[in-house]
PDB file of C-alpha atoms in Angstrom:
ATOM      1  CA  UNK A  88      18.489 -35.011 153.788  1.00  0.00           C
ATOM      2  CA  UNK A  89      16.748 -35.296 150.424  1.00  0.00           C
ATOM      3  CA  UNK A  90      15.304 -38.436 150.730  1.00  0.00           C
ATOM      4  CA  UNK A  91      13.079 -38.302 147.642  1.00  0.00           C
ATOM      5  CA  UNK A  92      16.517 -37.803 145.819  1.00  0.00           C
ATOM      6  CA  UNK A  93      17.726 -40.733 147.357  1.00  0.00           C
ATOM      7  CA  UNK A  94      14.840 -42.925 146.211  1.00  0.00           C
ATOM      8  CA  UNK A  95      14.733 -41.603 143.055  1.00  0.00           C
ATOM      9  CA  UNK A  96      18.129 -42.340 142.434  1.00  0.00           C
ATOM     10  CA  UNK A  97      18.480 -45.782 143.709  1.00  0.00           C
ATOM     11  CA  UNK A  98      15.416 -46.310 141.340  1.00  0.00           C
ATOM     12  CA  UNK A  99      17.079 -45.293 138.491  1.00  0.00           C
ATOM     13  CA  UNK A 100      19.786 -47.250 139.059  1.00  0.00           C
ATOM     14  CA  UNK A 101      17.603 -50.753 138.640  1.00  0.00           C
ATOM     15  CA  UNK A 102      16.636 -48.875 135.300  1.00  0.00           C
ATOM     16  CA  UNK A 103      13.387 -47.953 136.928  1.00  0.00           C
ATOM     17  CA  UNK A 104      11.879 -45.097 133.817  1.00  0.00           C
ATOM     18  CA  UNK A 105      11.967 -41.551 135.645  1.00  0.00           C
ATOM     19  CA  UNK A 106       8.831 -40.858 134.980  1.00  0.00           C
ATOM     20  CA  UNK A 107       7.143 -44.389 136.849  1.00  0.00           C
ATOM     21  CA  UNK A 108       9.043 -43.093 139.605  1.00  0.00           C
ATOM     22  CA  UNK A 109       7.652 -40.092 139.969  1.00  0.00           C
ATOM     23  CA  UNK A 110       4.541 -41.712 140.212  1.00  0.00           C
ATOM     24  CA  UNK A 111       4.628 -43.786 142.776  1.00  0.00           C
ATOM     25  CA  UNK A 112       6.227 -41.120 144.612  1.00  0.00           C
ATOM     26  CA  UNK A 113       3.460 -39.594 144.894  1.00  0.00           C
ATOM     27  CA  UNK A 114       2.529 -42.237 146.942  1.00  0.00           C
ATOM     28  CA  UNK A 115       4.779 -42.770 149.030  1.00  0.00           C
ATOM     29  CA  UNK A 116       4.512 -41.394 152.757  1.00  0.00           C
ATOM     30  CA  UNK A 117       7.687 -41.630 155.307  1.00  0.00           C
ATOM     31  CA  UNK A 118       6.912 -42.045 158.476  1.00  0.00           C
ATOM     32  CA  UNK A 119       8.967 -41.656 161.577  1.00  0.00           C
ATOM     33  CA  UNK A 120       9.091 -44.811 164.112  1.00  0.00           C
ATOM     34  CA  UNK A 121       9.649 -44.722 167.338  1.00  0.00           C
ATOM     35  CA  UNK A 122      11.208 -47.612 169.517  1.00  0.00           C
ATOM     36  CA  UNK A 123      12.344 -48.349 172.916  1.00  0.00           C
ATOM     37  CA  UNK A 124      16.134 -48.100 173.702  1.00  0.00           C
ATOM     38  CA  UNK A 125      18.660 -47.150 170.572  1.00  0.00           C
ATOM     39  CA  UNK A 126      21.521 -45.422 170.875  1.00  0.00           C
ATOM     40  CA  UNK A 127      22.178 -41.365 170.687  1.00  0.00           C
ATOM     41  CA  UNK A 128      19.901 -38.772 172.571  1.00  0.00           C
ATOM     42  CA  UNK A 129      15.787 -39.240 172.576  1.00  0.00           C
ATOM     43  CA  UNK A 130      13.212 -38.068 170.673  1.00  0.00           C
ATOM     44  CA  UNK A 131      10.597 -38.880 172.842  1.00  0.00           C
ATOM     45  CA  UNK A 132       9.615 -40.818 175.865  1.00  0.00           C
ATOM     46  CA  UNK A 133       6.888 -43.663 176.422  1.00  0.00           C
ATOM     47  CA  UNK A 134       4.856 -43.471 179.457  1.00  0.00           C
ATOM     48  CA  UNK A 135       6.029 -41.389 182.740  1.00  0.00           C
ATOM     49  CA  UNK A 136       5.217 -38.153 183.518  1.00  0.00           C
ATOM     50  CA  UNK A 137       4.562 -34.995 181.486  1.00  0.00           C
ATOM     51  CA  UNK A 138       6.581 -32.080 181.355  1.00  0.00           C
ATOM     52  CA  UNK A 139       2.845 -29.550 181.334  1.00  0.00           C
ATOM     53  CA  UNK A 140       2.814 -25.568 181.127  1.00  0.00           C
ATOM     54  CA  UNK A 141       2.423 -24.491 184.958  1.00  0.00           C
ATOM     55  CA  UNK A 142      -0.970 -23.981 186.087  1.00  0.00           C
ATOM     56  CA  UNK A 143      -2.348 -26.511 183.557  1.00  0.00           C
ATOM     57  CA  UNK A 144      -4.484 -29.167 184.591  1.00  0.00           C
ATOM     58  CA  UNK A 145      -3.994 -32.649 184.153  1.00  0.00           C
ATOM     59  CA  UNK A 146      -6.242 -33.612 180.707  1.00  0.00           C
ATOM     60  CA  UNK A 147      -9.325 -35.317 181.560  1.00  0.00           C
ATOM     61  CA  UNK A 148     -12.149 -37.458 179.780  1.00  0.00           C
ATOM     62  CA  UNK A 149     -14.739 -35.271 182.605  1.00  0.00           C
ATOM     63  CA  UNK A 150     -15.593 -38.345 184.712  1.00  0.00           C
ATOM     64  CA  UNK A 151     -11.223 -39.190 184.376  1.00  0.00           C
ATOM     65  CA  UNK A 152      -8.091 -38.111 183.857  1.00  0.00           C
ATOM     66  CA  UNK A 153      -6.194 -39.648 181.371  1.00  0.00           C
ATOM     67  CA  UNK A 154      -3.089 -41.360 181.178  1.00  0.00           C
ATOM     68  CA  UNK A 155       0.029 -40.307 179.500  1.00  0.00           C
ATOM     69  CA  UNK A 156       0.539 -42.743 176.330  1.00  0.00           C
ATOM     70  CA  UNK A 157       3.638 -41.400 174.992  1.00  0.00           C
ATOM     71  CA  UNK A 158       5.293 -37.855 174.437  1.00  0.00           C
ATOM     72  CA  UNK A 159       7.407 -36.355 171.392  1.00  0.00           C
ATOM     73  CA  UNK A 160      10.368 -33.411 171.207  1.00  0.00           C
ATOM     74  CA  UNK A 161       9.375 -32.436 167.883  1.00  0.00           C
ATOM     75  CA  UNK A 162      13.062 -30.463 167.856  1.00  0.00           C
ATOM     76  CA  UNK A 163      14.641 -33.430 167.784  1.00  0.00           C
ATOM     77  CA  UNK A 164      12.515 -35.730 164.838  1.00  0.00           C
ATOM     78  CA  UNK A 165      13.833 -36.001 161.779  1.00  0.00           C
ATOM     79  CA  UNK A 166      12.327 -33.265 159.168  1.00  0.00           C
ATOM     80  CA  UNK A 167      10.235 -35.251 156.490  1.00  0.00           C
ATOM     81  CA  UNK A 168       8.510 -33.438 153.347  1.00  0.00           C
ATOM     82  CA  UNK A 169       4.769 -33.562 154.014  1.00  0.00           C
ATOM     83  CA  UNK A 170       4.799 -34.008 157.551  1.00  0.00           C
ATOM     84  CA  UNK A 171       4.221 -30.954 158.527  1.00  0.00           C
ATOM     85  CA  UNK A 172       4.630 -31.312 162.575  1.00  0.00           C
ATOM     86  CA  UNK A 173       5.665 -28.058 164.662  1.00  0.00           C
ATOM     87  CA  UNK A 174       9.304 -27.474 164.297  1.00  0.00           C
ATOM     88  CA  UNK A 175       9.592 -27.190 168.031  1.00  0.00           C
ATOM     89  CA  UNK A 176       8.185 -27.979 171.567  1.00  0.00           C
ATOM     90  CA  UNK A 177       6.714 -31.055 172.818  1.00  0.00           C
ATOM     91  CA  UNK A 178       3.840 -32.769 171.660  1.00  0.00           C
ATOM     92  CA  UNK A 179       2.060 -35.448 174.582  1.00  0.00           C
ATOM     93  CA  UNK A 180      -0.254 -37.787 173.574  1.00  0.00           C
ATOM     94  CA  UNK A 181      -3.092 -38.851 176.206  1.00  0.00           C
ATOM     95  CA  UNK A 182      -5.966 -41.282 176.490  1.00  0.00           C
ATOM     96  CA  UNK A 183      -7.910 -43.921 178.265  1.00  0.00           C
ATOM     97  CA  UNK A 184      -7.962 -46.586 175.760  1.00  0.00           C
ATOM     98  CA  UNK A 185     -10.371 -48.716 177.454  1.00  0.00           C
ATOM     99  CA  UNK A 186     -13.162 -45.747 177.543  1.00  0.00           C
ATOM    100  CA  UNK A 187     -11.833 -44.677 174.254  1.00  0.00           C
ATOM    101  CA  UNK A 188     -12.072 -48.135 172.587  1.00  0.00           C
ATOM    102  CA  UNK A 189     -15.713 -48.286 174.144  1.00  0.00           C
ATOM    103  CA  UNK A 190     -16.986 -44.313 173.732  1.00  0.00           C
ATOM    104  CA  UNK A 191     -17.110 -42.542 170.060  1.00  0.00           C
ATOM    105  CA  UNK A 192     -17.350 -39.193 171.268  1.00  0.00           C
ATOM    106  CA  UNK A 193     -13.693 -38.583 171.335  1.00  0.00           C
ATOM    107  CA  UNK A 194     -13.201 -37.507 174.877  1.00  0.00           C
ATOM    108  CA  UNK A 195     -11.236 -39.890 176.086  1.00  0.00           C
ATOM    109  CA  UNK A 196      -8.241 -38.656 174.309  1.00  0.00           C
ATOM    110  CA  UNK A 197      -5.858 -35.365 174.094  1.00  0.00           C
ATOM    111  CA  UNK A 198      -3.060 -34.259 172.171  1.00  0.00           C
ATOM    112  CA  UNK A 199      -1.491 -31.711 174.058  1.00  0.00           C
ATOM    113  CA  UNK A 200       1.345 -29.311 172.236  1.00  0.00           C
ATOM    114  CA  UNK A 201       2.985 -27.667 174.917  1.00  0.00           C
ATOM    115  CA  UNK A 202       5.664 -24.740 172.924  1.00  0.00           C
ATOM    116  CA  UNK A 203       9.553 -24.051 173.590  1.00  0.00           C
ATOM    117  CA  UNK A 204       9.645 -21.411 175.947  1.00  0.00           C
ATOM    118  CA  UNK A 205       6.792 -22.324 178.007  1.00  0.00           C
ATOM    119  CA  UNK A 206       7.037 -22.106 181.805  1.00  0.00           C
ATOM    120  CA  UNK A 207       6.712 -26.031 182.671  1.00  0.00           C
ATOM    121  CA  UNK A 208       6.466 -28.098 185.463  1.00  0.00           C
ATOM    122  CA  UNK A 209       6.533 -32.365 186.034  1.00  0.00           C
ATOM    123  CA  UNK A 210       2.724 -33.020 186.793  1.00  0.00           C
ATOM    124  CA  UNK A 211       1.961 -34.852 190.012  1.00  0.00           C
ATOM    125  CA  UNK A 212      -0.464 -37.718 188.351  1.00  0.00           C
ATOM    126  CA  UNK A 213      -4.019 -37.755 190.086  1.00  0.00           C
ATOM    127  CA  UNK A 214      -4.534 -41.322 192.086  1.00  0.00           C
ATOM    128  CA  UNK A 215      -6.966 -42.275 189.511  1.00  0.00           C
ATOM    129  CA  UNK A 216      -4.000 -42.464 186.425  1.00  0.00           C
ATOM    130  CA  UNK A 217      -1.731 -45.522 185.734  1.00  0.00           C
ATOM    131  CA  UNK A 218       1.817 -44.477 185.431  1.00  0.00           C
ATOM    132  CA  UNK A 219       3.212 -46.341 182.759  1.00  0.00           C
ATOM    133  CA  UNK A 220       7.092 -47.248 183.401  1.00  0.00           C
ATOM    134  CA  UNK A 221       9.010 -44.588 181.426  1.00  0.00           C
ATOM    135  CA  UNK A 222      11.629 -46.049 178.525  1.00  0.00           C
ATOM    136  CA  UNK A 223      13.583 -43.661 176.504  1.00  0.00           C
ATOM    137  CA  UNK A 224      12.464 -43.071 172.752  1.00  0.00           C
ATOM    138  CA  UNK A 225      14.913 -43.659 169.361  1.00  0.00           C
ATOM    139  CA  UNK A 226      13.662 -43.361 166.018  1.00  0.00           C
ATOM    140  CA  UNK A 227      13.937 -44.006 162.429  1.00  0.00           C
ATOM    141  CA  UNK A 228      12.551 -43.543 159.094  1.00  0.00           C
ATOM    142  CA  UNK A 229       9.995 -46.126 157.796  1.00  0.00           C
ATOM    143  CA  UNK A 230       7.924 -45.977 154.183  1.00  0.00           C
ATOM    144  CA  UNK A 231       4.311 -45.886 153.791  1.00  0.00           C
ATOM    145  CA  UNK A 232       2.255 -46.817 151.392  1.00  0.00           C
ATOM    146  CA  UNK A 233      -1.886 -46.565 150.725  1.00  0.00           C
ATOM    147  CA  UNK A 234      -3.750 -50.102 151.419  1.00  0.00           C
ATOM    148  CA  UNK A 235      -4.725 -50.708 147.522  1.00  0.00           C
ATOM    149  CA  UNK A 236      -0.470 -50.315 146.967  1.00  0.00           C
ATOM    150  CA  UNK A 237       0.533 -52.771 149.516  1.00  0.00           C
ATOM    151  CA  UNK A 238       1.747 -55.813 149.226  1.00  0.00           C
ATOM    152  CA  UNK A 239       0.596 -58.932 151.674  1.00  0.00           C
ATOM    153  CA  UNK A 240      -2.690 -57.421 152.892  1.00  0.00           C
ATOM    154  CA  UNK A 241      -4.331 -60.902 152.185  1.00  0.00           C
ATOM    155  CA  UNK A 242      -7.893 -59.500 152.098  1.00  0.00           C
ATOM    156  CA  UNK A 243      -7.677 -56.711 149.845  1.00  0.00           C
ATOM    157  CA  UNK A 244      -5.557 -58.629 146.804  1.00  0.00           C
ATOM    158  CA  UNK A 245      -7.740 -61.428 147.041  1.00  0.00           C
ATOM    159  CA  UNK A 246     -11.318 -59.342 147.009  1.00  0.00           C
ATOM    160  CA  UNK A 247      -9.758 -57.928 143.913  1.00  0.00           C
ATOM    161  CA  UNK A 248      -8.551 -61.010 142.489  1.00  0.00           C
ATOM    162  CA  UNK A 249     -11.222 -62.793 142.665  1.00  0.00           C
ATOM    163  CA  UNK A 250     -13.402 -59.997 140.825  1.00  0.00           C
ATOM    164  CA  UNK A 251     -13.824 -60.755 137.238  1.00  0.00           C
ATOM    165  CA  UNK A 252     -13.451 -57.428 135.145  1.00  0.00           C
ATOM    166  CA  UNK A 253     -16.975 -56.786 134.727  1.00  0.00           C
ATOM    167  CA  UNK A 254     -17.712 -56.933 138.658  1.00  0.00           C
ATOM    168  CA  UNK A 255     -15.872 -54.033 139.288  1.00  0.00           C
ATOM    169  CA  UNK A 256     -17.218 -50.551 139.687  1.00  0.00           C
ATOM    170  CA  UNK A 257     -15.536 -48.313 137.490  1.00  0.00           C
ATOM    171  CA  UNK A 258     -13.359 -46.918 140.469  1.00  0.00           C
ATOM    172  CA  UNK A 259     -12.548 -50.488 140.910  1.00  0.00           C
ATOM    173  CA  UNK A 260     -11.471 -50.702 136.721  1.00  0.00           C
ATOM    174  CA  UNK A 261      -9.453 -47.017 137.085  1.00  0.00           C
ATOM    175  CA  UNK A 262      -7.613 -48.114 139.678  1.00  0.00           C
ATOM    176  CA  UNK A 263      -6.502 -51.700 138.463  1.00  0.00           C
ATOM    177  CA  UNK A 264      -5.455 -50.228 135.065  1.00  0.00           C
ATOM    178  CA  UNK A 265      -3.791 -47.063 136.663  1.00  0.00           C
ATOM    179  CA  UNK A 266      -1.328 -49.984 138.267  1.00  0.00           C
ATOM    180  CA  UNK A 267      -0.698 -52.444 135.289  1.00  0.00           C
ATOM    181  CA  UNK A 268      -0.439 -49.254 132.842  1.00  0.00           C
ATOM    182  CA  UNK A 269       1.177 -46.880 134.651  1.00  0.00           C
ATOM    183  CA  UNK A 270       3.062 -48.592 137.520  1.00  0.00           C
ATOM    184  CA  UNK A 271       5.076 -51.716 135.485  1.00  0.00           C
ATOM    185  CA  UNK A 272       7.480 -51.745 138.187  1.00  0.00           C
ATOM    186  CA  UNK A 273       5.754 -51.833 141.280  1.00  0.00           C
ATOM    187  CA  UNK A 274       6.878 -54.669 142.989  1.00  0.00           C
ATOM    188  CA  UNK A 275      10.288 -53.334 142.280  1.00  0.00           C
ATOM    189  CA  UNK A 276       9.595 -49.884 144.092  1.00  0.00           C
ATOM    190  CA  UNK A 277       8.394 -51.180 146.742  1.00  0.00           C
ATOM    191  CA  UNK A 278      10.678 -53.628 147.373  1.00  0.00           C
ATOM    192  CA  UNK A 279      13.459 -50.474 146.900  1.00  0.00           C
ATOM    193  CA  UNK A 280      11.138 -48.309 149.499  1.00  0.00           C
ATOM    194  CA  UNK A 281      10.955 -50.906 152.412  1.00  0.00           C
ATOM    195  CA  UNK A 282      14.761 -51.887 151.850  1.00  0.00           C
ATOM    196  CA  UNK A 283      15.651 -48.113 152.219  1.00  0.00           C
ATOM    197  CA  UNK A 284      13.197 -47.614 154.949  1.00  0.00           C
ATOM    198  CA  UNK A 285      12.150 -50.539 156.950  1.00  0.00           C
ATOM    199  CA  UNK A 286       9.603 -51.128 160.319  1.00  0.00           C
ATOM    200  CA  UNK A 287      10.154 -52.450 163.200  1.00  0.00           C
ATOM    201  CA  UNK A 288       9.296 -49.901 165.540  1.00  0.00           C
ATOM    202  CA  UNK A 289       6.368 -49.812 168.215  1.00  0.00           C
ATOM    203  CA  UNK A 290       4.650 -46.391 167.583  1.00  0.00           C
ATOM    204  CA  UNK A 291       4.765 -44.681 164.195  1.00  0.00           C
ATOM    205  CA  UNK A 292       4.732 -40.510 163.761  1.00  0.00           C
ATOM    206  CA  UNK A 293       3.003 -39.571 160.082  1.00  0.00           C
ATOM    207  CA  UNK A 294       2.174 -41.680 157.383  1.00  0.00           C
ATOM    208  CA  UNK A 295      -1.107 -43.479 156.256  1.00  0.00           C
ATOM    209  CA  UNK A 296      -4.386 -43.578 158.330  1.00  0.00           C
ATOM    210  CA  UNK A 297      -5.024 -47.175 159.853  1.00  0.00           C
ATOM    211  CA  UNK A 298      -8.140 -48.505 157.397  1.00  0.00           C
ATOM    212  CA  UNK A 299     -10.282 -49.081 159.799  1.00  0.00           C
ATOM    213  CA  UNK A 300      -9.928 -45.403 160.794  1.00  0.00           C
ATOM    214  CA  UNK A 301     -10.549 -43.823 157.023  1.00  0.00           C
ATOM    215  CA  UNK A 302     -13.397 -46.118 157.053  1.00  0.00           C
ATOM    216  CA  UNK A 303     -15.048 -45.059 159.841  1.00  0.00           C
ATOM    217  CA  UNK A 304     -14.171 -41.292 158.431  1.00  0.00           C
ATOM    218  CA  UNK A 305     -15.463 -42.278 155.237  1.00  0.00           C
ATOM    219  CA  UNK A 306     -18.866 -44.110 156.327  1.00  0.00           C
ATOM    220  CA  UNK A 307     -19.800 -41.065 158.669  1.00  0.00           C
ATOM    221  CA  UNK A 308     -18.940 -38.685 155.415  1.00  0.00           C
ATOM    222  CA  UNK A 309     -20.884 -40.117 152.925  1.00  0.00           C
ATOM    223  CA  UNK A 310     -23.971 -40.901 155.455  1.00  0.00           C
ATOM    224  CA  UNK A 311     -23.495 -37.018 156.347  1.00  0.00           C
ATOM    225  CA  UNK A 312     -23.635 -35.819 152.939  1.00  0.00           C
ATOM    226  CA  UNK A 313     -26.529 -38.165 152.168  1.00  0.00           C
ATOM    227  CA  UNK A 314     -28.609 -36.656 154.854  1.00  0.00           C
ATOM    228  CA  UNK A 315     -27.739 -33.106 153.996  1.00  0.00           C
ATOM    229  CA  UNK A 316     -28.850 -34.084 150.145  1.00  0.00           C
ATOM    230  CA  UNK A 317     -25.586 -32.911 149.150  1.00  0.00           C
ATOM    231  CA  UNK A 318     -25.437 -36.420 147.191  1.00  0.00           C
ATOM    232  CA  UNK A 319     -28.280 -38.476 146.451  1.00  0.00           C
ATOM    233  CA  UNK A 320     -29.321 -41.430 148.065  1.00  0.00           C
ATOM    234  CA  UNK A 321     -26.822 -44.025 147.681  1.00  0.00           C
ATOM    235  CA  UNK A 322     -28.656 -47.851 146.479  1.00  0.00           C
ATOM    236  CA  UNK A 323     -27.074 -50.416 149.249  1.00  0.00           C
ATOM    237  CA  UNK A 324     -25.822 -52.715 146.516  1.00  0.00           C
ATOM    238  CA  UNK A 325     -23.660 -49.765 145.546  1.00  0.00           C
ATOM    239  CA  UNK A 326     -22.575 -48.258 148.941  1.00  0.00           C
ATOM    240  CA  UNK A 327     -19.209 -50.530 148.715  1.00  0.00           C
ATOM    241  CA  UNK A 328     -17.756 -48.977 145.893  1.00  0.00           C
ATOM    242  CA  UNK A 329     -19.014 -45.473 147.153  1.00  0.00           C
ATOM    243  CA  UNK A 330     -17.341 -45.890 149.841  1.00  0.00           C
ATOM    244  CA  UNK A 331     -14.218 -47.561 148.463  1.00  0.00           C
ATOM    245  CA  UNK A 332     -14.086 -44.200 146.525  1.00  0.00           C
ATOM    246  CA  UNK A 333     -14.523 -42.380 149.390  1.00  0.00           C
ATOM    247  CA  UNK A 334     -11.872 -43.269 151.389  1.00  0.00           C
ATOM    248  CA  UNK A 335      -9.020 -43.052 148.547  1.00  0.00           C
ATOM    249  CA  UNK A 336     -10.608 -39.391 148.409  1.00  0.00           C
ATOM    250  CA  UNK A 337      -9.631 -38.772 151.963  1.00  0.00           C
ATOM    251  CA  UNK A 338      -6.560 -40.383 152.268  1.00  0.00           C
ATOM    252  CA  UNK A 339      -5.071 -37.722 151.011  1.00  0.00           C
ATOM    253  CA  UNK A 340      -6.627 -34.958 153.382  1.00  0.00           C
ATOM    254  CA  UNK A 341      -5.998 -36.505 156.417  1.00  0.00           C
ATOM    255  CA  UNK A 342      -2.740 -37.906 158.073  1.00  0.00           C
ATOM    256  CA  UNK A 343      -1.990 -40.116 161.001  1.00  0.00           C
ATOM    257  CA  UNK A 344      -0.131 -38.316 163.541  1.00  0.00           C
ATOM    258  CA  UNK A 345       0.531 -40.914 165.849  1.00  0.00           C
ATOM    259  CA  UNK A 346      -0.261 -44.935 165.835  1.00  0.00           C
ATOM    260  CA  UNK A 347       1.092 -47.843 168.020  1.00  0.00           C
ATOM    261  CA  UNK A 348       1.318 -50.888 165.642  1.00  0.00           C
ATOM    262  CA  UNK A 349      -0.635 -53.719 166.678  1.00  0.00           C
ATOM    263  CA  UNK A 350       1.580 -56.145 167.865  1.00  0.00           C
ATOM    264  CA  UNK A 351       2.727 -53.727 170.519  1.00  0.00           C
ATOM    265  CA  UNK A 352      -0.274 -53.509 172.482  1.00  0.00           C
ATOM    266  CA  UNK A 353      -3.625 -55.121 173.719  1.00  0.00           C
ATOM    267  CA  UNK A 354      -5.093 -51.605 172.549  1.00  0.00           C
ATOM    268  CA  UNK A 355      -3.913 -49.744 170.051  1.00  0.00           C
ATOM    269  CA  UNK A 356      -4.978 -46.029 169.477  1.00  0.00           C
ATOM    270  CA  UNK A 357      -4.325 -44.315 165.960  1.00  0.00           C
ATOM    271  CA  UNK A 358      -4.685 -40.181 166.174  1.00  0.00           C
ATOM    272  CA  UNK A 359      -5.419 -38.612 162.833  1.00  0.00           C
ATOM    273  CA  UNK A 360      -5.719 -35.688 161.767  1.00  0.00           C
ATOM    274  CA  UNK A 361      -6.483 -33.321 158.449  1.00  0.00           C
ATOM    275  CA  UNK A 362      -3.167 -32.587 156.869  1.00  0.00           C
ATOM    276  CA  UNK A 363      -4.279 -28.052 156.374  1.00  0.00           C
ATOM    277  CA  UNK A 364      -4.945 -29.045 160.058  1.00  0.00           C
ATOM    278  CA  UNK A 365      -1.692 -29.845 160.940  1.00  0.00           C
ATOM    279  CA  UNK A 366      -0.599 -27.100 158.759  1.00  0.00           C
ATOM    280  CA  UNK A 367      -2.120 -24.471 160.865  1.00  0.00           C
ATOM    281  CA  UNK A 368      -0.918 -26.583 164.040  1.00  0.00           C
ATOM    282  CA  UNK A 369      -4.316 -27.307 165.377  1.00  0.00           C
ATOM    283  CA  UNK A 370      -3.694 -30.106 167.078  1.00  0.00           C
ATOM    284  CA  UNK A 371      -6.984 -30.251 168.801  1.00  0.00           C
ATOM    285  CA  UNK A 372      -8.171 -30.887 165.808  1.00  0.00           C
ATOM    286  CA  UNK A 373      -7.079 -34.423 166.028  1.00  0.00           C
ATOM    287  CA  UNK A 374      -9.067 -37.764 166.078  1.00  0.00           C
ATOM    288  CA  UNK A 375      -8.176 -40.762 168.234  1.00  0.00           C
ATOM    289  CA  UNK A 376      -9.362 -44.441 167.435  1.00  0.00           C
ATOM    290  CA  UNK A 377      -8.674 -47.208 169.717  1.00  0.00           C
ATOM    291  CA  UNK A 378      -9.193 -50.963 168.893  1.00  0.00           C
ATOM    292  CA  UNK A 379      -8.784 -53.891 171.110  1.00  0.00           C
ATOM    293  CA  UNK A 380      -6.137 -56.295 169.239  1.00  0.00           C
ATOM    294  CA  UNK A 381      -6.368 -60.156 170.584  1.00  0.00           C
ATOM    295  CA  UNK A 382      -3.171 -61.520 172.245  1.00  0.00           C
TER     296      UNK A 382
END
């Protein structure tokens, strides 16, 4: 389904100019959610136990094996432009959240692609891994937009509204006359975006890397290329809007592959990875995050 088409014509249709349309477009990220239950076949299961390739070991930390989070029949996900995921096979996600929330080496979690055609086998789980109690995966289509384009994150809008124009950094000043000059309308397109394609599910394939996750990208990038001397030394009273810059750099390299939503889970774990990485399908290319959300 053309689902830019669809957007752009429902735009036009509130008299939306073509061209505004096109630019926030660019924008715009769908995402595929997946929740528990929902009618018609799955696309995926949460929990259980893996279907792996025969003679593969169980994925394992080195001092643990990890727990199955959730798996994915790519085959059977809806095809979205820009999300380039495998067209087939399986795709099983795996981590110890607790170690991985505590541990920044990135060990404690796997994403495993396991291809159509491959001999497979249901793994026997090692005593040391928590089976979680298998539920049946539906999905549907949600809209995505960066941080700086949303509406009701509380902290962002009011950081900016409280800076007079002469505070900002010119990044800051680019951006805030890129929206009132060039984006008239926005409250109207995204309005139109979430009606077409609203949340509600639990774990969310594609779309926008968590902030807290481009941060952390972005911090370790800019203190890398610092100690290289590929930049010079950045003053501290400017590393905010350095980094600010930063990360609306990279949110357009990388991609999250997989996130549960906060309110599903005590942890939450967001994988990301580059999008030429998911290109190229090199999945162990991926980056997992877990943070501990308070009940």
């Amino acid at each position: 389904m053309d689902h830019r088409g669809e957007f752009r014509r429902a735009a036009l249709e509130l008299g939306i100019p073509d061209d505004e349309i096109s630019r926030f477009s660019q924008h715009l990220r769908l995402s595929i959610g997946l929740y528990a239950g929902g009618g018609g076949s799955p696309v995926g299961k949460f929990g259980g136990l893996p279907q792996l390739p025969v003679g593969m070991k169980w994925p394992s930390g080195g001092d643990c094996s990890l727990p199955l989070l959730f798996s994915v029949d790519c085959g059977a996900l809806l095809r979205i432009d820009g999300l380039d995921l495998p067209a087939d096979g399986t795709l099983l996600f795996f981590v110890d959240q607790e170690m991985d929330h505590e541990d920044t080496s990135g060990r404690y979690a796997q994403v495993v692609y396991v291809p159509d055609g491959a001999e497979t086998a249901v793994a026997g789980a090692p005593d040391s891994v928590c089976v979680r109690e298998q539920l049946d995966l539906s999905s549907n289509l949600i809209a995505g937009l960066p941080l700086w384009l949303q509406e009701g994150d509380e902290d962002w809008h009011e950081y900016w509204e409280d800076l007079d124009w002469e505070d900002m950094s010119p990044f800051q000043q680019q951006l805030a006359q890129y929206m009132e000059r060039d984006l008239p309308h926005l409250d109207e397109l995204r309005a139109l975006a979430y009606d077409l394609w609203p949340s509600g599910a639990g774990v969310v394939i594609g779309g926008y890397a968590d902030d807290d996750v481009i941060n952390s990208i972005a911090e370790q990038t800019l203190a890398g290329r610092e100690k290289a001397g590929e930049i010079p030394a950045i003053p501290v009273a400017k590393w905010s809007s350095h980094l600010e810059e930063e990360k609306h750099r990279l949110t357009s390299e990388w991609i999250s592959l997989a996130r549960e939503l906060p309110e599903y889970e005590v942890y939450c774990t967001s994988f990301v990875i580059r999008q030429d990485d998911l290109a190229a399908a090199r999945l162990d290319k991926a980056l997992a995050v877990t943070t501990f959300e308070a009940p």
